[in-house]
Amino acid sequence: MSSSFRILLSLIAGIFFGFIAIIITCLLTATSFAEFAGEIRSPEIISAILLSLKTSIAVVLLALLFGIPAAYILATKRFKGKNILDTLVDLPIVLPPLVCGLAILIAFGGQGVFSRFDVLFTVKGIIIAQLFVASPFLIRSAKTAFESIDRDVMDAARTLGASEFYMFKKVSVPLARNGIASGVVMTWARALGEFGATAMVAGCIPHRTETMTVGIYMHAMSGDISASVALSLILMSFAFTTLIVFKYLGTIGDGNLGTWGAEAQ
Amino acid sequence: MGGRGAMIQLDGICKSFGENEVLSSLDLSAKKGEMFVLLGSSGCGKTTTLSVIAGLTKEDRGDIYIDGSRINDTPPHKRGVGFVFQNYALFPHLNVYENVEFGLKAGNKRSKRGGNKTEVKRALELVGLDGFEKRNPMKLSGGEQQRIALARALATEPECILMDEPLSNLDAVVRERLRCEIAQLQQDIGLTSIYVTHDQVEAMALGDRIAVLNNGRIEEVGTPEKIFYKPENEFVARFIGMKNIFEGKITALDEDNGVLQISTGNFDLTTVFVPSSVGTRVKACVRPEEIILAKPDRDTSVRSARNEIAGRITNISQNGPLMRVFVDVGGDEMSVDITRLAARDLGLNRGDRVLLTFKATSVHVIL
């Protein structure tokens, strides 16, 4: 590589990284520590944080309950229409969250098929919106993990007398656990950061349906920048933790599964 | 029907994957306690056959019997068939003990008090890996991993065991050692086994009987002796390395002296008498290692030999520890295997005139 080309590359990359760094720094320096400390003691902020944690954890649990069987079926069974289901799972990932929110709104609204469930503008609505948008991340990650299990290993379990359920419990899930864990982390992060669908389905009702993201939006729009910033910084710290956990899970990927047995020594 | 003393029996098994017919009306019957080898090149349906017996692949048509009972609709985990895979297929998240114990736990709904220590220990002793219980199987050598896989399959005391090229991922030295051990173990336990391989040497060394598989169909079943020295058809003869196969016509029958004359058109062969008639078209086979090669000027011909054919060397190539000499005999080519030492002593060169001698008993006739 010629040196002038290298300089050009570094320059372009430098501009990009600089841009991101400056924007993040702006957020970090938008408030003083005293201001931040004051904000996070306010009941509204605390309730937003708790609501976000509560709904996102509920979403992760529900995603595990429904997503693991879905992922397992998609990864191990052959059936007609599998490709359609596969695409359906991925759809919420590429759809704009606002569109997802609108769809849920219609389905659960006055004329919708689920109209008898009273979820609009409630916490349940938040959970449904977040689940819809975030669960595909778990399904995708778990599916990939299930797919990467050696078929012979599963067949070995069968010939050794394992029923399909026993094998699922003792072979498939343990071997896919890194993939499932990454999926959980991604789903949780996505649920926590969800705004568009949540706002569509649950609205922006202070205290009642005010998640952290909704709070950031509401406070910013009403000119209360310091509350927005405080919530943003907390959200950022969650995101950062997620990133670290995710990278760690990546390094102990399936290739190193064998070391688990060594722990037993 | 079914059963009839056979431990494992397949009747007219058909299996296609899409357009590709892998098994076409395959019949097979392995006797109780026998080591039955399925020999064939890759893609001939060997693995699918095992997979069908174990219930891992659903047959399209045909019946499967184990010990007389039809098991077509029995799920794999209830068939009591042990399986040893080419790539070992050990559970990477479990240690050696847990791997071997897996089948004991999976088959038993109630967990036994005190676990399955005795059974696991006994299984590991069988394969000589007693004391490896706490080890991580993924950190062991290929040979050790396959022994664990074997112990794991044996621990459940299956009715029969299926082995799918268990040695083909191992290096030559380990392969040979483990082959002997498997043969010994199988004899000691007397467990009905079906062993799949593409390796003739392995088939010869292990099999009580060998079935040669071709295009999803069994070409021939017989003892190793029968398959290797008296194959029934040309495919089997070629597959097991009968290099010299010539088409010919029976020219004379001499029942009193127990001989038979065959002419290929290019040369004549004398062979052991088989009931047939003059004029019958046959195939005559001679194994390359059964032929003695001599220079015509030296008197080394073997007196008991009944065939002497003159020819000219067209090529010499290395064939493992042996030298393979290709000799043109009146338009046909004959392959002869001789030791390196013999080749050096004879001072063979391309174009040399040589004399090929072999016994009448060395000529096998396929009618």
XYZ file of C-alpha atoms in Angstrom:
632
model
C 0.000 0.000 0.000
C 1.432 3.362 -0.958
C 1.963 5.775 1.879
C -0.262 8.504 0.393
C -3.125 6.039 0.115
C -2.566 4.987 3.710
C -2.693 8.623 4.817
C -5.909 9.158 2.878
C -7.502 6.065 4.456
C -6.442 7.132 7.942
C -7.805 10.587 7.321
C -11.222 9.376 6.210
C -11.463 6.841 9.041
C -10.245 9.539 11.449
C -13.023 11.914 10.424
C -15.624 9.188 10.997
C -14.303 8.123 14.397
C -13.842 11.756 15.415
C -17.429 12.536 14.498
C -18.755 9.713 16.689
C -16.436 10.590 19.548
C -17.406 14.274 19.492
C -21.110 13.518 19.558
C -20.748 11.076 22.452
C -18.562 13.597 24.296
C -21.202 16.283 23.802
C -23.709 14.048 25.551
C -21.281 13.132 28.320
C -20.412 16.769 29.007
C -23.933 18.150 28.652
C -24.501 17.874 32.357
C -22.500 18.325 35.516
C -22.087 15.558 38.019
C -24.163 17.404 40.602
C -26.950 17.925 38.106
C -26.830 14.269 37.101
C -26.882 13.108 40.725
C -29.894 15.342 41.351
C -31.787 14.109 38.324
C -31.426 10.410 39.031
C -32.938 10.942 42.464
C -36.139 12.362 40.994
C -39.090 9.954 41.315
C -39.971 10.289 37.640
C -36.538 9.247 36.463
C -36.404 6.387 38.947
C -39.805 5.149 37.875
C -38.734 5.291 34.200
C -35.624 3.253 34.936
C -37.583 0.683 36.923
C -40.282 0.439 34.281
C -37.686 -0.109 31.533
C -35.921 -2.790 33.572
C -39.188 -4.467 34.452
C -40.538 -4.564 30.899
C -37.228 -5.550 29.289
C -36.716 -8.420 31.731
C -40.290 -9.590 31.121
C -39.552 -9.420 27.394
C -36.429 -11.570 27.794
C -38.341 -14.196 29.784
C -41.197 -14.290 27.289
C -38.760 -14.388 24.386
C -37.026 -17.387 25.982
C -40.333 -19.151 26.542
C -41.533 -18.701 22.969
C -38.294 -18.115 21.115
C -36.300 -21.202 22.129
C -38.884 -23.694 20.839
C -39.299 -21.612 17.690
C -35.550 -21.475 17.130
C -35.193 -25.214 17.804
C -37.897 -26.131 15.329
C -36.481 -23.841 12.671
C -32.994 -25.215 13.214
C -33.678 -28.940 13.419
C -36.927 -29.818 11.678
C -37.747 -29.931 8.024
C -41.265 -28.946 7.059
C -43.219 -27.108 4.414
C -43.368 -23.368 4.834
C -40.219 -23.284 6.935
C -38.735 -20.551 4.763
C -41.817 -18.432 5.224
C -41.601 -18.785 9.012
C -37.912 -18.020 8.851
C -38.585 -14.786 6.982
C -41.453 -13.928 9.308
C -39.104 -14.138 12.277
C -36.671 -11.738 10.647
C -39.327 -9.273 9.567
C -39.526 -7.237 12.803
C -35.755 -6.714 12.596
C -35.966 -4.894 9.291
C -39.375 -3.241 9.742
C -39.274 0.297 11.154
C -40.361 0.073 14.836
C -43.056 2.676 14.130
C -44.607 0.318 11.610
C -44.460 -2.547 14.096
C -46.107 -0.295 16.663
C -48.834 0.694 14.257
C -49.513 -2.961 13.427
C -49.868 -3.820 17.107
C -52.050 -0.766 17.617
C -54.396 -1.943 14.893
C -54.420 -5.567 16.078
C -55.236 -4.639 19.679
C -57.327 -1.561 18.852
C -61.089 -1.211 18.765
C -61.631 -3.144 15.504
C -58.616 -5.443 15.841
C -58.585 -9.221 16.287
C -57.184 -8.884 19.801
C -59.390 -5.972 20.772
C -60.751 -7.762 23.834
C -57.288 -7.664 25.430
C -56.930 -4.334 27.106
C -53.267 -3.589 26.469
C -53.124 -0.247 24.691
C -51.570 2.516 26.830
C -50.634 0.009 29.523
C -47.436 -1.695 30.699
C -48.640 -4.890 29.011
C -48.696 -2.932 25.768
C -45.095 -1.880 26.298
C -44.093 -5.501 26.832
C -45.925 -6.627 23.696
C -44.345 -3.884 21.611
C -40.856 -4.631 22.900
C -41.346 -8.382 22.540
C -42.450 -7.973 18.951
C -39.423 -5.912 18.025
C -36.772 -7.588 20.186
C -37.508 -11.340 20.287
C -36.254 -12.040 16.729
C -32.742 -11.353 17.969
C -32.992 -14.208 20.435
C -34.601 -16.536 17.919
C -31.969 -15.828 15.307
C -29.061 -16.260 17.646
C -30.461 -19.429 19.236
C -31.321 -20.860 15.830
C -27.777 -20.376 14.574
C -26.475 -22.024 17.732
C -28.802 -25.011 17.381
C -27.877 -25.342 13.715
C -24.190 -25.474 14.501
C -24.579 -28.553 16.706
C -23.104 -31.590 14.946
C -25.976 -33.744 13.693
C -24.047 -36.867 14.589
C -23.891 -35.724 18.211
C -27.668 -35.459 18.262
C -28.013 -38.822 16.525
C -25.600 -40.312 19.055
C -27.891 -39.111 21.840
C -30.869 -40.724 20.109
C -29.176 -44.096 19.683
C -28.134 -43.970 23.342
C -31.773 -43.964 24.346
C -32.468 -40.244 24.649
C -36.010 -39.197 23.792
C -36.370 -35.986 21.776
C -37.108 -34.046 24.961
C -34.209 -35.557 26.899
C -31.871 -34.717 24.043
C -33.208 -31.167 23.838
C -32.660 -30.713 27.559
C -29.318 -32.448 27.963
C -27.610 -31.942 24.615
C -29.106 -29.234 22.419
C -29.698 -26.493 24.975
C -26.380 -26.975 26.816
C -24.492 -26.947 23.510
C -26.365 -23.874 22.271
C -26.083 -21.989 25.530
C -23.577 -19.408 24.305
C -25.769 -18.570 21.346
C -28.822 -18.395 23.567
C -26.961 -16.138 26.007
C -25.899 -13.769 23.212
C -29.487 -13.735 22.006
C -30.703 -12.870 25.500
C -28.236 -9.991 25.733
C -29.209 -8.626 22.327
C -32.925 -8.985 22.978
C -32.598 -7.283 26.333
C -30.598 -4.418 24.846
C -33.062 -4.028 22.007
C -36.049 -4.028 24.386
C -34.387 -1.510 26.639
C -33.680 0.850 23.763
C -37.059 0.371 22.073
C -38.920 3.632 21.489
C -40.975 3.800 18.303
C -43.217 0.780 18.780
C -43.538 1.404 22.511
C -44.633 4.997 21.999
C -47.149 3.923 19.351
C -48.722 1.206 21.498
C -48.442 2.647 25.005
C -48.231 6.337 24.321
C -46.188 8.726 26.413
C -48.000 8.890 29.715
C -45.709 10.285 32.462
C -45.062 7.680 35.204
C -47.491 5.155 33.736
C -45.974 4.239 30.410
C -42.817 6.262 30.620
C -39.893 3.991 29.900
C -36.377 5.422 29.772
C -36.522 6.038 26.039
C -39.969 7.551 26.200
C -38.720 9.691 29.077
C -35.744 10.911 27.091
C -38.042 11.964 24.274
C -40.615 13.618 26.506
C -38.071 15.560 28.558
C -36.105 16.647 25.506
C -39.248 17.866 23.772
C -40.346 19.792 26.834
C -36.929 21.445 27.154
C -35.802 19.517 30.246
C -32.459 18.586 28.725
C -30.748 17.604 31.977
C -33.349 14.883 32.727
C -32.998 13.600 29.156
C -29.242 13.530 29.468
C -29.366 11.728 32.814
C -31.589 8.996 31.354
C -29.413 8.820 28.241
C -26.257 8.356 30.277
C -27.829 5.516 32.236
C -29.066 3.918 29.036
C -25.600 4.317 27.579
C -23.995 2.588 30.526
C -26.404 -0.329 30.053
C -25.583 -0.455 26.366
C -21.885 -0.389 27.091
C -22.183 -3.250 29.574
C -24.186 -5.195 27.008
C -21.486 -4.678 24.433
C -18.800 -5.980 26.780
C -20.853 -9.039 27.753
C -21.616 -9.701 24.106
C -17.960 -9.499 23.100
C -17.077 -11.837 25.938
C -19.690 -14.359 24.810
C -18.271 -14.074 21.316
C -14.783 -15.000 22.492
C -16.025 -18.127 24.264
C -17.934 -19.130 21.138
C -18.824 -22.659 20.128
C -15.268 -23.416 19.093
C -14.204 -23.472 22.699
C -17.134 -25.407 24.053
C -14.781 -28.253 24.720
C -13.171 -26.389 27.588
C -16.331 -26.790 29.603
C -15.554 -30.364 30.333
C -12.163 -29.297 31.618
C -13.818 -27.299 34.361
C -15.104 -30.524 35.808
C -11.588 -31.784 36.438
C -41.867 -63.373 8.252
C -38.547 -61.907 9.272
C -36.298 -63.108 12.033
C -35.353 -66.699 11.121
C -32.336 -66.703 13.429
C -31.026 -63.427 12.109
C -30.282 -60.763 14.671
C -30.578 -57.907 12.224
C -32.546 -58.334 9.055
C -33.439 -55.912 6.306
C -36.032 -56.887 3.709
C -36.277 -54.860 0.530
C -35.225 -51.538 1.999
C -35.606 -48.617 -0.414
C -34.532 -45.096 0.310
C -34.245 -42.075 -1.943
C -33.113 -38.576 -1.158
C -34.985 -36.508 -3.698
C -34.194 -37.931 -7.122
C -31.238 -39.858 -5.817
C -31.995 -43.487 -4.999
C -29.545 -44.491 -2.299
C -30.867 -47.922 -1.345
C -32.696 -49.988 -3.901
C -34.442 -52.975 -2.408
C -31.631 -53.894 -0.077
C -31.730 -57.241 1.713
C -29.362 -58.009 4.512
C -29.190 -60.424 7.365
C -26.638 -60.472 10.170
C -26.526 -63.473 12.480
C -26.444 -63.284 16.224
C -22.942 -62.599 17.531
C -21.398 -62.090 14.139
C -19.247 -59.277 12.850
C -20.887 -58.352 9.588
C -18.928 -55.949 7.408
C -20.531 -53.719 4.802
C -17.842 -52.920 2.267
C -18.269 -50.377 -0.476
C -16.980 -47.163 -1.954
C -18.275 -43.829 -0.748
C -21.828 -43.002 -1.765
C -22.855 -46.634 -2.192
C -25.384 -46.461 0.643
C -23.411 -47.991 3.511
C -24.031 -45.208 5.986
C -27.672 -44.888 4.986
C -28.104 -48.603 5.659
C -26.823 -48.193 9.212
C -28.881 -45.073 9.652
C -32.027 -46.936 8.635
C -31.301 -49.788 11.071
C -30.771 -47.294 13.894
C -33.927 -45.402 12.979
C -32.099 -42.161 12.251
C -33.232 -42.261 8.625
C -36.745 -43.322 7.727
C -36.859 -45.908 4.959
C -39.270 -45.371 2.061
C -40.126 -49.046 1.792
C -39.085 -52.369 3.262
C -38.942 -53.962 6.696
C -36.390 -53.932 9.486
C -36.240 -56.722 12.046
C -34.135 -56.949 15.169
C -34.170 -60.318 16.887
C -37.301 -61.249 15.005
C -39.400 -58.190 15.804
C -40.297 -55.654 13.179
C -39.040 -52.278 14.361
C -39.979 -49.991 11.458
C -42.109 -47.831 13.722
C -39.928 -47.952 16.814
C -38.242 -44.591 17.453
C -34.414 -44.642 17.515
C -34.138 -44.264 21.268
C -36.138 -47.437 21.832
C -34.375 -49.665 19.296
C -31.519 -50.716 21.554
C -29.030 -50.274 18.752
C -25.595 -48.896 19.610
C -23.983 -46.592 17.072
C -20.351 -45.598 16.659
C -19.756 -42.641 14.357
C -16.858 -41.856 12.078
C -16.250 -38.520 13.797
C -16.779 -39.990 17.306
C -19.726 -37.620 18.014
C -18.871 -37.294 21.697
C -20.732 -34.747 23.789
C -18.316 -31.813 23.990
C -19.971 -30.333 27.077
C -19.586 -33.508 29.127
C -16.505 -35.176 30.563
C -15.550 -38.766 29.763
C -17.543 -40.200 32.673
C -20.654 -38.213 31.777
C -20.323 -39.188 28.123
C -20.270 -42.895 28.944
C -22.998 -42.475 31.535
C -25.271 -40.596 29.108
C -27.011 -43.653 27.698
C -27.504 -45.183 31.140
C -29.227 -42.032 32.359
C -31.173 -41.368 29.167
C -32.672 -44.845 29.109
C -33.624 -44.787 32.784
C -36.394 -42.517 33.902
C -35.503 -42.961 37.591
C -31.960 -42.045 38.478
C -30.210 -44.818 40.315
C -28.938 -44.234 43.814
C -25.176 -43.929 43.758
C -25.213 -43.279 40.018
C -23.877 -45.664 37.420
C -20.274 -45.838 38.601
C -19.887 -49.600 38.180
C -21.307 -49.705 34.665
C -19.256 -46.744 33.478
C -16.108 -48.164 34.999
C -16.697 -51.531 33.365
C -17.289 -49.930 29.964
C -14.149 -47.829 30.244
C -12.151 -50.882 31.309
C -13.320 -52.707 28.192
C -11.691 -50.072 26.000
C -8.683 -49.597 28.259
C -9.499 -46.068 29.360
C -10.204 -46.741 33.022
C -9.061 -43.672 34.968
C -9.985 -41.164 32.244
C -13.343 -40.382 33.878
C -12.669 -36.728 34.713
C -10.940 -35.869 31.444
C -12.311 -33.579 28.784
C -12.892 -35.822 25.741
C -12.127 -33.014 23.287
C -8.571 -32.884 24.614
C -7.920 -36.569 23.952
C -6.445 -38.132 20.824
C -8.675 -39.400 18.015
C -8.039 -43.010 19.002
C -8.965 -42.314 22.611
C -12.078 -40.421 21.569
C -13.240 -43.341 19.461
C -12.628 -45.734 22.363
C -14.814 -43.534 24.538
C -17.482 -43.520 21.869
C -17.262 -47.320 21.848
C -17.460 -47.488 25.642
C -20.416 -45.112 25.559
C -22.257 -47.359 23.113
C -21.360 -50.574 24.979
C -22.354 -49.209 28.402
C -26.035 -49.357 27.472
C -25.657 -53.073 26.628
C -27.300 -52.740 23.213
C -28.703 -55.718 21.321
C -26.359 -54.941 18.480
C -23.858 -52.290 17.527
C -23.434 -50.409 14.272
C -20.074 -48.891 13.416
C -19.787 -46.348 10.644
C -16.187 -46.186 9.422
C -15.021 -45.827 13.013
C -11.335 -45.914 12.146
C -11.134 -43.838 8.999
C -10.255 -40.574 10.760
C -7.300 -42.142 12.562
C -3.702 -42.419 11.454
C -2.420 -45.752 10.186
C -0.714 -46.973 13.362
C -3.635 -46.184 15.665
C -6.046 -47.547 13.094
C -4.365 -50.919 13.010
C -4.133 -51.199 16.784
C -7.732 -50.184 17.349
C -8.855 -52.537 14.596
C -7.323 -55.473 16.447
C -8.881 -54.283 19.682
C -12.323 -53.964 18.140
C -12.023 -57.475 16.680
C -10.976 -58.871 20.063
C -13.659 -56.958 21.953
C -16.360 -58.045 19.545
C -15.330 -61.686 19.930
C -15.168 -61.440 23.704
C -18.596 -59.867 24.078
C -20.134 -61.744 21.158
C -22.135 -58.688 20.219
C -23.853 -58.677 16.840
C -22.093 -55.931 14.898
C -22.447 -54.296 11.537
C -19.285 -52.560 10.536
C -19.161 -50.176 7.602
C -15.916 -49.520 5.788
C -14.464 -48.717 2.384
C -11.184 -50.321 3.360
C -10.716 -53.905 2.106
C -7.969 -54.612 4.603
C -10.235 -53.647 7.464
C -13.091 -55.710 6.043
C -10.806 -58.724 5.616
C -9.368 -58.414 9.114
C -12.635 -57.889 10.937
C -15.446 -59.552 9.090
C -16.953 -62.912 9.901
C -18.874 -62.183 6.748
C -18.547 -59.351 4.284
C -21.234 -57.826 2.117
C -20.026 -55.820 -0.869
C -22.360 -52.938 -1.520
C -22.744 -51.188 -4.856
C -25.313 -48.568 -5.811
C -27.573 -49.306 -2.882
C -27.618 -53.043 -3.506
C -25.635 -55.942 -2.119
C -23.481 -57.530 -4.823
C -22.271 -60.434 -2.776
C -22.171 -61.724 0.779
C -19.596 -64.205 1.977
C -16.668 -64.988 4.205
C -13.519 -62.919 3.656
C -11.920 -65.938 1.956
C -14.802 -66.271 -0.417
C -15.039 -62.578 -1.234
C -11.326 -62.040 -1.708
C -10.362 -65.211 -3.496
C -13.530 -66.463 -5.114
C -15.757 -63.462 -5.844
C -18.956 -64.283 -7.647
C -19.005 -61.366 -10.023
C -16.746 -58.993 -11.834
C -17.732 -55.927 -9.794
C -16.709 -57.583 -6.547
C -13.561 -58.954 -8.157
C -12.534 -55.493 -9.313
C -13.565 -53.840 -6.068
C -11.422 -56.098 -3.922
C -8.417 -55.491 -6.129
C -8.387 -58.455 -8.517
C -6.361 -56.610 -11.101
C -6.177 -59.324 -13.716
C -9.597 -60.109 -15.043
C -9.817 -61.583 -18.512
C -12.741 -62.598 -20.588
C -12.362 -65.978 -22.169
C -13.977 -69.137 -23.420
C -13.667 -72.605 -21.961
C -11.727 -74.691 -24.467
C -11.279 -77.976 -22.608
C -12.668 -79.741 -19.579
C -10.683 -82.486 -17.847
C -12.610 -83.710 -14.856
C -10.246 -86.647 -14.222
C -7.240 -84.387 -13.713
C -9.438 -81.686 -12.221
C -8.464 -78.992 -14.677
C -10.073 -76.634 -17.099
C -8.605 -74.757 -20.051
C -9.580 -71.221 -20.884
C -8.506 -69.195 -23.859
C -8.699 -65.425 -23.808
C -7.761 -65.270 -27.455
C -4.350 -63.892 -26.560
C -3.200 -66.657 -24.227
C -4.363 -69.839 -22.534
C -5.010 -70.425 -18.870
C -5.274 -73.613 -16.881
C -7.480 -73.555 -13.850
C -9.128 -75.847 -11.343
C -12.067 -77.809 -12.700
C -15.523 -76.344 -12.224
C -18.598 -78.005 -13.686
C -19.401 -76.209 -16.941
C -19.230 -76.886 -20.641
C -16.813 -76.193 -23.456
C -17.542 -72.933 -25.212
C -18.963 -71.191 -22.120
C -17.883 -67.571 -21.832
C -16.299 -66.905 -18.446
C -14.109 -64.383 -16.634
C -10.800 -65.561 -15.289
C -9.112 -63.641 -12.471
C -5.629 -63.846 -11.047
C -4.523 -61.801 -8.042
C -1.341 -59.823 -8.843
C 0.482 -61.210 -5.817
C -0.130 -64.814 -6.895
C 2.016 -64.474 -9.990
C 5.693 -65.284 -10.025
C 7.744 -63.263 -12.406
C 10.967 -64.541 -13.926
C 13.386 -63.708 -16.691
C 13.091 -66.336 -19.432
C 16.848 -67.049 -19.442
C 16.898 -68.132 -15.800
C 15.414 -71.391 -14.686
C 13.271 -70.280 -11.789
C 9.982 -71.639 -12.955
C 7.959 -73.320 -10.289
C 7.254 -76.919 -11.191
C 3.825 -77.153 -9.635
C 2.684 -74.106 -11.529
C 0.295 -74.918 -14.303
C 0.375 -71.607 -16.124
C 3.331 -70.105 -17.914
C 2.798 -67.016 -20.008
C 5.460 -64.982 -21.747
C 5.185 -61.241 -21.964
C 6.973 -57.911 -22.091
C 7.144 -55.326 -19.285
C 5.267 -52.147 -20.205
C 5.570 -50.293 -16.920
C 6.769 -50.608 -13.334
C 5.270 -48.595 -10.500
C 5.522 -48.493 -6.761
C 2.587 -49.978 -4.922
C 3.160 -49.418 -1.226
C 5.828 -51.820 -0.019
C 5.580 -53.748 -3.288
C 6.387 -53.033 -6.918
C 3.641 -53.456 -9.453
C 4.845 -54.663 -12.802
C 2.585 -54.315 -15.835
C 3.194 -56.966 -18.419
C 1.816 -57.087 -21.940
C 0.733 -60.636 -22.674
C -0.242 -60.868 -26.304
C -2.351 -57.700 -26.231
C -3.787 -58.058 -22.705
C -2.216 -56.450 -19.695
C -1.420 -58.367 -16.544
C -0.456 -56.778 -13.231
C 2.082 -58.562 -11.078
C 3.054 -57.599 -7.537
C 6.574 -58.467 -6.465
C 8.752 -57.355 -3.581
C 11.273 -54.588 -4.073
C 14.074 -57.010 -3.355
C 12.845 -59.389 -6.036
C 12.530 -56.533 -8.503
C 16.105 -55.467 -7.790
C 17.491 -59.005 -8.027
C 15.767 -59.562 -11.325
C 16.960 -56.207 -12.610
C 13.654 -55.483 -14.301
C 13.347 -52.781 -16.917
C 10.627 -51.575 -19.175
C 10.630 -53.616 -22.378
C 12.195 -56.708 -20.772
C 10.848 -60.078 -21.804
C 9.545 -61.980 -18.779
C 7.821 -65.202 -17.916
C 4.746 -65.194 -15.706
C 3.985 -68.359 -13.774
C 1.107 -69.149 -11.476
C -0.742 -72.152 -10.169
C -3.978 -73.379 -11.611
C -5.503 -72.824 -8.174
C -4.605 -69.150 -8.452
C -6.946 -68.688 -11.354
C -10.471 -67.947 -10.202
C -13.249 -68.416 -12.716
C -16.396 -66.328 -12.693
C -19.046 -68.185 -14.634
